[in-house]
Coordinates of C-alpha atoms in Angstrom, one line a residue:
X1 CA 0.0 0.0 0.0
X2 CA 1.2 3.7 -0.8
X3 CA 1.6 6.2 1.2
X4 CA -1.3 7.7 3.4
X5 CA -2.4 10.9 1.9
X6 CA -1.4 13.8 3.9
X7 CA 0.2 12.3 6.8
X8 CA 3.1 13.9 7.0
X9 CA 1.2 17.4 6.7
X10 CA -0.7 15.9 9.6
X11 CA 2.1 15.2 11.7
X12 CA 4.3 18.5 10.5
X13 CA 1.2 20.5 12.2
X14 CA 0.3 18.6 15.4
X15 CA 4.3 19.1 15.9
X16 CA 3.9 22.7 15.8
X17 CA 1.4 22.4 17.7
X18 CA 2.7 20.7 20.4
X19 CA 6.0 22.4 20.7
X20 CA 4.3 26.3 20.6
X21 CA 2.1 25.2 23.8
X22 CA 3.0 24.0 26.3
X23 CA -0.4 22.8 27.9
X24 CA -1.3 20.9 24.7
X25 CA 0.1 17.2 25.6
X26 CA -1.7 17.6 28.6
X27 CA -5.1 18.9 27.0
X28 CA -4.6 15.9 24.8
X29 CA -3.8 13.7 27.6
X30 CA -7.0 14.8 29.7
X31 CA -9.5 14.2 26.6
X32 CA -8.6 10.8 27.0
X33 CA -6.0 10.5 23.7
X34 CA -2.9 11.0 25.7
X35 CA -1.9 7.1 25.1
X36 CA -2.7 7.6 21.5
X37 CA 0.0 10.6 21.6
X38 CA 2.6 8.8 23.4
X39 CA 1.9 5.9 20.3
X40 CA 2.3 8.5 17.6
X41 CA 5.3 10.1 18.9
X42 CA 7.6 6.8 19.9
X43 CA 6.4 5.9 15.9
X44 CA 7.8 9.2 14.7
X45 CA 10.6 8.6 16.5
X46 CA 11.1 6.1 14.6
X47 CA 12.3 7.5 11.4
X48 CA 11.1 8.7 8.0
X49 CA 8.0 8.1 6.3
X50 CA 5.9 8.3 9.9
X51 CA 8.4 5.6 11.0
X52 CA 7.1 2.0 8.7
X53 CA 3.9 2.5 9.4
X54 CA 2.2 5.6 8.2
X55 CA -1.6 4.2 8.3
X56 CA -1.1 4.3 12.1
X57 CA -0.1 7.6 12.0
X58 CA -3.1 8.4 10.5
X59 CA -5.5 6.4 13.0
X60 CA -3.9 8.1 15.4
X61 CA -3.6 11.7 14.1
X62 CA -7.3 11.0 13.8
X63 CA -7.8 9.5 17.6
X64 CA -6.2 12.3 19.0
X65 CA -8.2 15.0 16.7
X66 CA -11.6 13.0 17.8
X67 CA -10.8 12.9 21.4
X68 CA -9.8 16.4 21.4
X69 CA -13.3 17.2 19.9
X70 CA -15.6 15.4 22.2
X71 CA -13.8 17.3 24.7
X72 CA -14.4 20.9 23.0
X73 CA -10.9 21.5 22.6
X74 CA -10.5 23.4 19.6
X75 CA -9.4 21.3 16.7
X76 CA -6.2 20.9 15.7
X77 CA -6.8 21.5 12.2
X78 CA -4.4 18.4 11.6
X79 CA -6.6 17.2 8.6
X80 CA -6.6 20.2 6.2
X81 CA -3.9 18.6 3.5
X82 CA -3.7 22.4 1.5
X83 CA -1.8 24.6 3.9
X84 CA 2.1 24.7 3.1
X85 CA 5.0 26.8 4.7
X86 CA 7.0 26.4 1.5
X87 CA 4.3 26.5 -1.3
X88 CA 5.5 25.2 -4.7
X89 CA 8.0 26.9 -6.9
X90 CA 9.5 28.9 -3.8
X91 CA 12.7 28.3 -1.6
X92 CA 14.5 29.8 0.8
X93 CA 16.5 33.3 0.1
X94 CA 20.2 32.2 -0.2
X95 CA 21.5 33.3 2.7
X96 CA 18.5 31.6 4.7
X97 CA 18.7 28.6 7.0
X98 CA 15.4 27.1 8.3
X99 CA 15.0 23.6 10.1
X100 CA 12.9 20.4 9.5
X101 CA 12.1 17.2 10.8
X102 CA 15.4 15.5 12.7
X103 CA 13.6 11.6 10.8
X104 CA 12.3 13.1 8.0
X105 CA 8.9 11.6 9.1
X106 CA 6.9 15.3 8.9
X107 CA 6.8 18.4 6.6
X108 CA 7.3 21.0 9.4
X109 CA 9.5 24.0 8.2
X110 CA 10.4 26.9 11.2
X111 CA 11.7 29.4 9.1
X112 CA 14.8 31.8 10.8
X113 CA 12.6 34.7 11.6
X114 CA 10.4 32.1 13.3
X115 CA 12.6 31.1 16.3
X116 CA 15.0 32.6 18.5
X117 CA 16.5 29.6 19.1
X118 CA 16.8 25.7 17.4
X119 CA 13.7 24.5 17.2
X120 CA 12.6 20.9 18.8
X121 CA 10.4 18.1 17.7
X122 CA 7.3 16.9 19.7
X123 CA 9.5 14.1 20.0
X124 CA 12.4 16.1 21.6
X125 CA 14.9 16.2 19.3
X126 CA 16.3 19.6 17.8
X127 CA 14.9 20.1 14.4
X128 CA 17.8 19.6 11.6
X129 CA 19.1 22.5 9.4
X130 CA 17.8 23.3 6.1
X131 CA 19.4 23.3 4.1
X132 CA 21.9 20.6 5.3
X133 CA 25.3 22.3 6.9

């Protein structure tokens, strides 16, 4: 089977997500999704393509969307596949540096003006350089 559509969009927002607030894993956590969360980032961690398993990424992007929504969070707009940091056809000004996913397993991009500092993953590790050093 190919690759789930729009999982790594998912992923590169619910990162975002989760490393701007702070009170988010445990929002998740308290709707009743926070095992889901710990399941999605361990198979992150895992390395590139939403670790080997992206069809689990998706039924868990979607388990912690759903929880979050019985609980009147407010959505985490994980399942809109058209927003991109980078659209099509455009790049990066030559002298610019931004970072992305450490495994490759997301689309997040934190451009320079974006962060005062390396940016991390939900899963901890410092986002990698883009592009490469």
């Amino acid at each position: 089977m190919g690759p789930v559509k729009g999982v790594e969009h998912r992923l590169g927002l619910l990162c975002d997500q989760l490393t701007r607030h702070e009170t988010m894993a445990a929002e998740i956590e308290t709707a009743g999704a926070g095992t889901e969360l710990g399941e999605l980032l361990a198979l992150i961690g895992r390395g590139p393509g939403s670790a080997a398993d992206p069809e689990r990424a998706a039924q868990l992007l979607d388990a912690i969307e759903d929880a979050c929504a019985r609980n009147s969070l407010s959505p985490l707009a994980v399942r809109d596949h058209t927003d991109s940091r980078l659209p099509g056809g455009f790049g990066l000004r030559p002298e610019g540096r931004a970072w992305v996913c450490p495994m490759g397993a997301c689309d997040r991009v934190v451009l320079p003006e974006e962060a005062n500092e390396r940016p991390r993953c939900a899963s901890g590790e410092p986002l990698r350089p883009y592009p490469p050093l």
